[in-house]
Amino acid sequence: MLNSSKQQLRDYGIFMGFLIFMFAVLFLLTLFSRTQWNEGLKMQVQTVLDRELQNKYTVENIVPIKSELSTSAACYKVAKKDEESAYAVILRIATIYGPQAGVFLCDENGVSFVGFALSDVDESNRIRKAAEKSQISFWRNELARINVVEGDKK
């Protein structure tokens, strides 16, 4: 009886050690991939701004979001020649075509929708027309209300 208890404890210890090891590997991979993920989102934001606003803005650095929204969105500081900096927010928007990444521009004039981060411009325009009065309008109002870039203002 004593030997079977020792065997069970040893097996349990090995199993727990394996689980801890796997969680540690997943945690480290997440930390290392975060920078690449943010750079990819930055490139998508820059692509949408270039396509829709004819190269007027340059995406700079990521701004931390102090909201529950931070799991579905990223905020970047953007610069325009001879003007105050603004913020571009890329977030997941539920559309009739499934979730799509939408880019919003937040500046002193308020929040405006720029476009969807899709390579096909025609498809982006179709989704925009279908979602303009519902999801896009909702997120435009929410971003204005939430004050997404609260953490960057000093």
Coordinates of C-alpha atoms in Angstrom, one line a residue:
M1 CA 0.0 0.0 0.0
L2 CA 2.8 2.4 0.8
N3 CA 4.6 1.7 -2.4
S4 CA 1.5 2.4 -4.5
S5 CA 1.0 5.8 -2.7
K6 CA 4.7 6.6 -3.5
Q7 CA 4.1 5.6 -7.1
Q8 CA 1.1 7.8 -7.4
L9 CA 2.8 10.8 -5.8
R10 CA 5.8 10.3 -8.1
D11 CA 3.5 10.1 -11.2
Y12 CA 1.6 13.2 -10.0
G13 CA 4.8 15.1 -9.5
I14 CA 6.0 14.2 -13.0
F15 CA 2.7 15.3 -14.5
M16 CA 2.7 18.6 -12.6
G17 CA 6.3 19.3 -13.6
F18 CA 5.4 18.7 -17.2
L19 CA 2.4 21.0 -16.9
I20 CA 4.5 23.8 -15.3
F21 CA 7.2 23.3 -18.0
M22 CA 4.6 23.6 -20.8
F23 CA 3.0 26.7 -19.3
A24 CA 6.4 28.3 -18.9
V25 CA 7.2 27.6 -22.6
L26 CA 3.9 29.2 -23.7
F27 CA 4.4 32.2 -21.5
L28 CA 7.9 32.8 -22.9
L29 CA 6.7 32.4 -26.5
T30 CA 4.0 34.9 -25.8
L31 CA 6.4 37.4 -24.4
F32 CA 8.8 37.0 -27.4
S33 CA 6.1 37.3 -30.0
R34 CA 4.4 40.4 -28.6
T35 CA 6.9 42.7 -30.3
Q36 CA 6.4 41.1 -33.7
W37 CA 2.6 41.2 -33.2
N38 CA 2.7 44.9 -32.4
E39 CA 4.9 45.6 -35.4
G40 CA 2.5 43.7 -37.7
L41 CA -0.4 45.7 -36.4
K42 CA 1.6 48.9 -36.9
M43 CA 2.2 48.0 -40.6
Q44 CA -1.5 47.3 -41.1
V45 CA -2.4 50.7 -39.6
Q46 CA 0.2 52.4 -41.8
T47 CA -1.2 50.6 -44.9
V48 CA -4.8 51.7 -44.2
L49 CA -3.8 55.3 -43.5
D50 CA -1.7 55.4 -46.7
R51 CA -4.5 53.9 -48.8
E52 CA -7.3 56.0 -47.4
L53 CA -5.6 59.3 -46.4
Q54 CA -3.0 59.5 -49.2
N55 CA 0.2 59.2 -47.0
K56 CA -0.7 62.1 -44.7
Y57 CA 0.2 60.3 -41.5
T58 CA 3.1 58.4 -40.2
V59 CA 2.6 55.7 -37.5
E60 CA 5.1 56.1 -34.7
N61 CA 4.9 54.0 -31.5
I62 CA 2.4 51.9 -29.6
V63 CA 0.4 53.6 -26.8
P64 CA -0.8 51.3 -23.9
I65 CA -4.6 51.3 -23.6
K66 CA -5.9 51.4 -20.0
S67 CA -9.3 49.7 -20.7
E68 CA -10.8 46.3 -21.1
L69 CA -10.7 47.1 -24.8
S70 CA -7.0 46.4 -24.9
T71 CA -7.5 42.7 -25.6
S72 CA -9.2 43.5 -28.9
A73 CA -7.5 46.7 -29.9
A74 CA -4.1 48.5 -30.2
C75 CA -3.5 52.2 -30.2
Y76 CA -0.6 53.9 -32.1
K77 CA 0.6 57.5 -32.0
V78 CA 0.5 59.0 -35.5
A79 CA 2.1 62.2 -36.8
K80 CA 1.1 64.6 -39.5
K81 CA 3.3 67.3 -40.9
D82 CA 3.0 70.6 -39.0
E83 CA 0.1 69.5 -36.8
E84 CA -0.5 68.0 -33.4
S85 CA -0.1 64.2 -33.1
A86 CA -3.2 62.1 -33.3
Y87 CA -3.9 58.4 -32.5
A88 CA -4.8 55.5 -34.7
V89 CA -6.7 52.6 -33.1
I90 CA -7.0 49.3 -34.8
L91 CA -9.7 47.0 -33.4
R92 CA -11.7 44.0 -34.2
I93 CA -15.2 44.9 -35.5
A94 CA -17.9 42.3 -35.8
T95 CA -19.4 42.5 -39.3
I96 CA -21.7 40.4 -41.4
Y97 CA -18.6 39.0 -43.0
G98 CA -17.1 38.0 -39.7
P99 CA -14.7 40.0 -37.5
Q100 CA -12.5 42.5 -39.4
A101 CA -9.8 44.8 -38.3
G102 CA -10.9 48.4 -38.5
V103 CA -8.8 51.5 -38.2
F104 CA -10.1 54.7 -36.4
L105 CA -8.3 58.0 -36.2
C106 CA -8.6 60.0 -32.9
D107 CA -7.6 63.6 -33.0
E108 CA -8.7 67.0 -31.7
N109 CA -11.7 66.9 -34.1
G110 CA -13.0 63.6 -32.6
V111 CA -13.0 60.0 -33.8
S112 CA -13.3 59.1 -37.5
F113 CA -13.3 55.7 -39.2
V114 CA -10.5 55.3 -41.7
G115 CA -11.1 51.9 -43.2
F116 CA -10.7 48.1 -42.8
A117 CA -7.3 46.5 -42.9
L118 CA -8.0 44.4 -46.0
S119 CA -5.9 44.0 -49.1
D120 CA -9.0 44.1 -51.4
V121 CA -10.3 47.7 -51.5
D122 CA -13.6 46.8 -53.1
E123 CA -14.3 44.3 -50.4
S124 CA -13.3 46.8 -47.7
N125 CA -15.8 49.3 -49.2
R126 CA -18.6 46.7 -49.3
I127 CA -18.0 45.8 -45.6
R128 CA -17.8 49.5 -44.7
K129 CA -21.2 50.3 -46.4
A130 CA -22.8 47.3 -44.6
A131 CA -21.4 48.2 -41.2
E132 CA -21.5 52.1 -41.4
K133 CA -24.7 52.6 -39.4
S134 CA -24.3 49.9 -36.9
Q135 CA -20.8 48.7 -35.8
I136 CA -18.7 51.6 -37.1
S137 CA -21.0 54.1 -35.6
F138 CA -21.0 52.2 -32.3
W139 CA -17.2 52.0 -32.1
R140 CA -16.8 55.7 -33.1
N141 CA -19.0 56.7 -30.2
E142 CA -17.4 54.2 -27.8
L143 CA -13.8 55.3 -28.6
A144 CA -14.8 58.9 -28.0
R145 CA -16.4 58.0 -24.7
I146 CA -13.7 55.6 -23.5
N147 CA -10.8 58.0 -24.0
V148 CA -8.6 55.2 -25.3
V149 CA -5.3 57.1 -25.1
E150 CA -5.6 58.1 -21.5
G151 CA -2.3 56.5 -20.6
D152 CA -0.2 58.6 -23.1
K153 CA -1.4 62.1 -21.9
K154 CA 0.9 63.6 -19.3

